[in-house]
Each structure stands twice: as C-alpha cells, then as structure tokens.
Coordinates of C-alpha atoms and ligand atoms in Angstrom, one line a residue:
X696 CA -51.8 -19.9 7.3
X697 CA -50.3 -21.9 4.3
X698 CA -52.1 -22.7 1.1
X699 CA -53.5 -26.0 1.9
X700 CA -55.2 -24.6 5.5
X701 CA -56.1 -21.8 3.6
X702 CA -58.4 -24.3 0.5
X703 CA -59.3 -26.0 4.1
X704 CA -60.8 -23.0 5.9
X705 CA -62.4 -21.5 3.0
X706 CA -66.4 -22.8 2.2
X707 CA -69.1 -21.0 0.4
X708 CA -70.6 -18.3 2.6
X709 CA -74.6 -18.4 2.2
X710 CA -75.7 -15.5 4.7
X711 CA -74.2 -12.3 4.4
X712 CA -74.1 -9.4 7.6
X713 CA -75.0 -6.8 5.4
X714 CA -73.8 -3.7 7.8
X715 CA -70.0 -5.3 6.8
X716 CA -68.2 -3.7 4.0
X717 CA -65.4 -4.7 1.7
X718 CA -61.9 -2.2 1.7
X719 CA -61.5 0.0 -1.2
X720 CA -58.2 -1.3 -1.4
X721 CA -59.0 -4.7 -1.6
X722 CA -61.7 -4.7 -3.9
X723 CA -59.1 -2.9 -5.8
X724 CA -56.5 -5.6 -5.7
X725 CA -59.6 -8.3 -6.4
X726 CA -59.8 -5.9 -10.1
X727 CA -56.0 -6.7 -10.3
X728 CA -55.8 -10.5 -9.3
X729 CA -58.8 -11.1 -11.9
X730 CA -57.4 -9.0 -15.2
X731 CA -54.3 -11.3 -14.8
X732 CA -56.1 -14.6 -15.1
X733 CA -54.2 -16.7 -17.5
X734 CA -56.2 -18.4 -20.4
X735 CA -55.9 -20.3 -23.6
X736 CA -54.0 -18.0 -26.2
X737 CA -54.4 -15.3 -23.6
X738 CA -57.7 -14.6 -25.6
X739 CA -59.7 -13.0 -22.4
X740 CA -62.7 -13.7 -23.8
X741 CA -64.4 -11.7 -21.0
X742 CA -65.4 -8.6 -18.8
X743 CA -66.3 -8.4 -15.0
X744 CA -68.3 -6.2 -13.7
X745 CA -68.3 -4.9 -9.7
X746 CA -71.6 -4.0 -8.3
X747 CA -72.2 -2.3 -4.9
X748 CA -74.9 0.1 -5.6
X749 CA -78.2 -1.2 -3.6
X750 CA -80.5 -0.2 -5.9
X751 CA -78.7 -2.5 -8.6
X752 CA -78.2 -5.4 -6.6
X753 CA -81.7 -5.2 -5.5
X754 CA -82.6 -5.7 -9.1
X755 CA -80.5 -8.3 -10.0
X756 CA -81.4 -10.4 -6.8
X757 CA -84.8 -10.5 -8.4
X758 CA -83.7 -12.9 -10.8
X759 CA -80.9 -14.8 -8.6
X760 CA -83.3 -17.8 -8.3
X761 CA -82.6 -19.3 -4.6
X762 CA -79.6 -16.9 -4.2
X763 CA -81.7 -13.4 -3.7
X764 CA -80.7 -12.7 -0.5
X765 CA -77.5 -12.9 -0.7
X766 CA -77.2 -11.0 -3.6
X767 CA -79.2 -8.3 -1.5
X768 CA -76.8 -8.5 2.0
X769 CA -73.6 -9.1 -0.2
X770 CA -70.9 -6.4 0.2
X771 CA -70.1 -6.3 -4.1
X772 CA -71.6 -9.0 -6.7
X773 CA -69.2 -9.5 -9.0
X774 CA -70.8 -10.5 -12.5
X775 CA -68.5 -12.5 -14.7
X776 CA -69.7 -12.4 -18.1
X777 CA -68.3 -14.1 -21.7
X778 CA -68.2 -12.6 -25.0
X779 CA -70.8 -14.1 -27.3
X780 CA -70.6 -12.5 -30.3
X781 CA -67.4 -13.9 -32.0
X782 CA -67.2 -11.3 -34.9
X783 CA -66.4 -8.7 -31.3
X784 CA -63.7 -11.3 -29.8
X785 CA -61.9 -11.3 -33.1
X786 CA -61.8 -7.9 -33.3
X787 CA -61.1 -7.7 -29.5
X788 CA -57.7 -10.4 -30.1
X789 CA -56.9 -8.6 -33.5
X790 CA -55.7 -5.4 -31.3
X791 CA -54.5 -7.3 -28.4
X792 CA -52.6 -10.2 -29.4
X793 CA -49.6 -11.1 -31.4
X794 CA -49.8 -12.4 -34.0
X795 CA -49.4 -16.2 -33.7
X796 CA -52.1 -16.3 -31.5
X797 CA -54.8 -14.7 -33.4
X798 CA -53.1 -16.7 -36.3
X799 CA -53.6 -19.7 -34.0
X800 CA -57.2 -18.9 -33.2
X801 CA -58.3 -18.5 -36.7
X802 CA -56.4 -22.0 -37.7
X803 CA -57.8 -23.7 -34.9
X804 CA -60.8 -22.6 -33.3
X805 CA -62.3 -20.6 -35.6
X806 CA -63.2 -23.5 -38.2
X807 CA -65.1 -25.2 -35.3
X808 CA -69.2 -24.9 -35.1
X809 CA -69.6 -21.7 -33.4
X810 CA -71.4 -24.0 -30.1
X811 CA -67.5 -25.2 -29.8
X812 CA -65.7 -21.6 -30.3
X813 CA -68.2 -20.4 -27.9
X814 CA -67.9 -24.1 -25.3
X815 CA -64.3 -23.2 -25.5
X816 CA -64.7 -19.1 -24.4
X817 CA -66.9 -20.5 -21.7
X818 CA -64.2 -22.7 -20.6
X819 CA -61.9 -19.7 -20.0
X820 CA -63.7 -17.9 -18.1
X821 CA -64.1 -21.2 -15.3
X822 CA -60.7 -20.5 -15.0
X823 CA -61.0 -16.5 -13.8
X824 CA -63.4 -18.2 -10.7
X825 CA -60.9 -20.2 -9.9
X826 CA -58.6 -17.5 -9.5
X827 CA -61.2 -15.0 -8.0
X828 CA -62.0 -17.5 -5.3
X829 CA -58.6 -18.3 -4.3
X830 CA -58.2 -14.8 -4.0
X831 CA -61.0 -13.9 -2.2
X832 CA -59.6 -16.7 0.4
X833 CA -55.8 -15.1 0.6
X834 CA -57.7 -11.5 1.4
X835 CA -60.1 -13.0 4.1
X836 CA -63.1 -12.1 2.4
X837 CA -66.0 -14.6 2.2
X838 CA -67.5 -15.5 -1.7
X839 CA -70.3 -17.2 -2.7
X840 CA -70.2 -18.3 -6.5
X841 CA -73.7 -19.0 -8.3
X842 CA -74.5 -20.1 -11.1
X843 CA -77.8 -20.3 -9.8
X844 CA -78.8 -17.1 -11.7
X845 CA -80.9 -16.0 -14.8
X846 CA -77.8 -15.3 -17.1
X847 CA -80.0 -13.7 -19.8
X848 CA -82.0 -11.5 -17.2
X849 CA -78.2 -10.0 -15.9
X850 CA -77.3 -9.8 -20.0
X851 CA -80.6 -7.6 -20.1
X852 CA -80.7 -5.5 -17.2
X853 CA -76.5 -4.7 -17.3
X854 CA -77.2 -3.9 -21.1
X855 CA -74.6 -6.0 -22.3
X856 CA -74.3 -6.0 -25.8
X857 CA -71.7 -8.6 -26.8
X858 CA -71.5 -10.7 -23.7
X859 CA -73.4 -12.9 -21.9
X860 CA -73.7 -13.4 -17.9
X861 CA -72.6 -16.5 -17.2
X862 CA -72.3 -16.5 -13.6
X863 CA -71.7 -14.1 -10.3
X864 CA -70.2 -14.1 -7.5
X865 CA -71.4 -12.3 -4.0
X866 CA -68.5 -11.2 -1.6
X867 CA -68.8 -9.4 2.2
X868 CA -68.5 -10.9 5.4
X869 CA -70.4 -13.8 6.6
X870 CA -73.5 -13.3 9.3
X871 CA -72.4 -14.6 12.8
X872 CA -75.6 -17.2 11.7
X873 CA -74.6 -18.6 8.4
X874 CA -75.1 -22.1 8.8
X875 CA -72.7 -22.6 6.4
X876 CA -69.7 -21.8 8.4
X877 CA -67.2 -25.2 9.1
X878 CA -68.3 -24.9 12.7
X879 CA -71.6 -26.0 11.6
X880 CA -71.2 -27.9 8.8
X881 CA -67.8 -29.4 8.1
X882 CA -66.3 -29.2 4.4
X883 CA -67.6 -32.6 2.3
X884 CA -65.3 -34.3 -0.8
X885 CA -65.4 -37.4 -2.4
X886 CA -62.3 -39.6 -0.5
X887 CA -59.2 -38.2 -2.3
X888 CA -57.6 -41.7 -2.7
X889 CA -61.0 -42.5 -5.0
X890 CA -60.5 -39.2 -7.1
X891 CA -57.1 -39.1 -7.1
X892 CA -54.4 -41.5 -8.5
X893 CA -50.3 -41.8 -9.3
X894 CA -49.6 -44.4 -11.7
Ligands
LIG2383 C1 -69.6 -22.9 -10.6 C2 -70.2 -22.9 -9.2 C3 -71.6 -22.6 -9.1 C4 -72.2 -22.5 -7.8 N1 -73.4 -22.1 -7.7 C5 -74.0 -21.9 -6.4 C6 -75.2 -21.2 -6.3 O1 -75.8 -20.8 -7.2 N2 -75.6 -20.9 -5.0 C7 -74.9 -21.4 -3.9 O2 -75.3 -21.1 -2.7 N3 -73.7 -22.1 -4.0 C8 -73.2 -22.3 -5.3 N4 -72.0 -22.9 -5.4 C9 -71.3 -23.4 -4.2 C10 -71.1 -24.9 -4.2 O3 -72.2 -25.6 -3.9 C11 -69.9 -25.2 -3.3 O4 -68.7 -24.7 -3.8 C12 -69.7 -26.7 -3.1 O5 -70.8 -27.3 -2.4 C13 -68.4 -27.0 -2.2 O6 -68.6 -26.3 -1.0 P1 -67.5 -25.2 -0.4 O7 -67.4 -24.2 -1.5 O8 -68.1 -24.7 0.8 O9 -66.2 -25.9 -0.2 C14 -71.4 -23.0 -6.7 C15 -70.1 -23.3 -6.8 C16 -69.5 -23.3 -8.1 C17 -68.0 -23.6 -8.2

C-alpha cells in the first residue's frame, strides 16, 4: 500500500475487541518512532507514557469523558503529556542541547508571557500525534486519539509532577462492530480544492 492509500484507509477506531493484543515488538518500535519526533529547537518538551495494565486503564477510563470504553477494551493507552513547569524544561534543554539552542530559547521564547512559552510547548507535542498516528497506520494497528479526556485527573492519578496530560491515545484492534470502520461510514473532508490552493 503506498502513503496516500495508507492516510486513505486509516480512520479513528471507536470500538475496541478487547481479547486482541498489540506485539511486543511493535509497541517497542511505536517507543522508537515517537522519541524521534522532530520539534522546534529539538526542545522535546515532553514524556509518553504506555499503559497496558487493566487495573490502570480502568482508572483512567473513569475520567475519559465519552471515550471510557475504549480506554477500557484498548490494547495500550498511550498518554502524551507536556512539561509545564518551565524552570524543569530549562533545566531538561540545559543538559540536552547545544548550545545555540538553549541560547536561542532563552533569547526568544523565554522573554515571552509564560501562557506563550507554554502555547508554544503545547504546539510541539501536536506534532509527536502526528507522527504516532502515521505510525500506528504503517504497523496496522488501529488508534483512537482523544482529547476528550480530564487532563488534570491523568496529571493526578499518573503522579506527574512537572507535566501535564494533554491528551491520549488508545491502540488495539478494532471490534468486527465498530461502526466506525470505512465500510460503514466512509472518510469525510472538506473538498480539497476549497482547502487547498497553488498560486
Ligand atoms: C487532537 C484530536 C483529538 C481527538 N479527540 C477525540 C476523542 O476524544 N474521541 C474520539 O472518539 N475521537 C477523537 N478524535 C478523532 C477525530 O474526531 C477524527 O480524527 C476526525 O473526525 C477525522 O476522522 P478520521 O480520523 O477517522 O479520519 C480526535 C482527533 C484528534 C486529531
């Protein structure tokens, strides 16, 4: 399958057969593909967290708003969570990065109103679902992003001290009745002529 009939197959998976696991080996290679998301200044201003333990995810679909049982049938929820305390991330680009980019950061960024710094962490980490999902896709593994979650409830029950949840995503294999699959529901955009243009 090439790329495009790949983005053309794919479609967010709402029921989950929860007898079907995900390989070691590809949950391992997911752990890969997402630690080399690029982002601005390579500043990573994130962690992830992979969560098949039942009891946990039986928790955390308690405050997954209309997502619960997915969360509960899913094969991992991945939790995708951004720093939020920017005294941490400095510290955390101080040992990482050279020098022009922390000396970039503190030039650039840093001056901003700490809403902005933190707007523009929360920008990066967009990009890591981007990447996560077109992954997912490649492996043949079905993903449901949400930001339909209680981000502070995750923060609180993962015991996350200098992040913040920001959103999760479920993986597994679909249920033979997810009436999300193309078959029953074909894939809907906005006309591409109307959202797309060459000048
Ligand atoms: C950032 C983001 C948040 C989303 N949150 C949810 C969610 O909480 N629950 C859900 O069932 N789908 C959620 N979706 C799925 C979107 O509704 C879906 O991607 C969109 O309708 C396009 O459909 P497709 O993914 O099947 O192509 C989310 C998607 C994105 C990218």
């Amino acid at each position: 399958m090439n790329f495009l009939e790949l983005m053309q197959q794919r479609y967010t998976t709402k029921r989950y057969n929860p007898n079907e696991k995900i390989d070691v080996e590809k949950i391992e290679q997911l752990k890969q593909i997402l630690n080399l998301t690029p982002s601005s200044i390579n500043s990573q201003p994130w962690n992830f967290i992979f969560i098949e333990n039942q009891e946990l995810k039986t928790k955390l679909a308690g405050v997954s708003r209309h997502n619960t049982q997915r969360v509960i049938d899913c094969s991992h929820l991945i939790v995708f969570n951004v720093i939020n305390n920017l005294d941490f991330f400095e510290k955390q680009i101080s040992e990482n990065l050279p020098d022009a980019a922390v000396n970039y950061y503190k030039t650039f960024l840093k001056p901003l109103p700490e809403e902005e710094v933190k707007a523009w962490m929360k920008n990066q980490i967009y990009i890591s679902l981007g990447v996560f999902l077109t992954a997912c896709a490649s492996l043949g593994i079905d993903a449901t992003p949400m930001e339909g979650i209680e981000g502070y409830k995750y923060t609180e029950i993962l015991g996350l001290e200098n992040h913040l949840t920001t959103f999760a995503v479920c993986i597994g294999k679909h249920h033979e009745e997810d009436t999300n699959q193309l078959k029953f529901h074909a894939k809907k955009r906005i006309e591409k002529d109307k959202i797309i243009s060459e000048i």
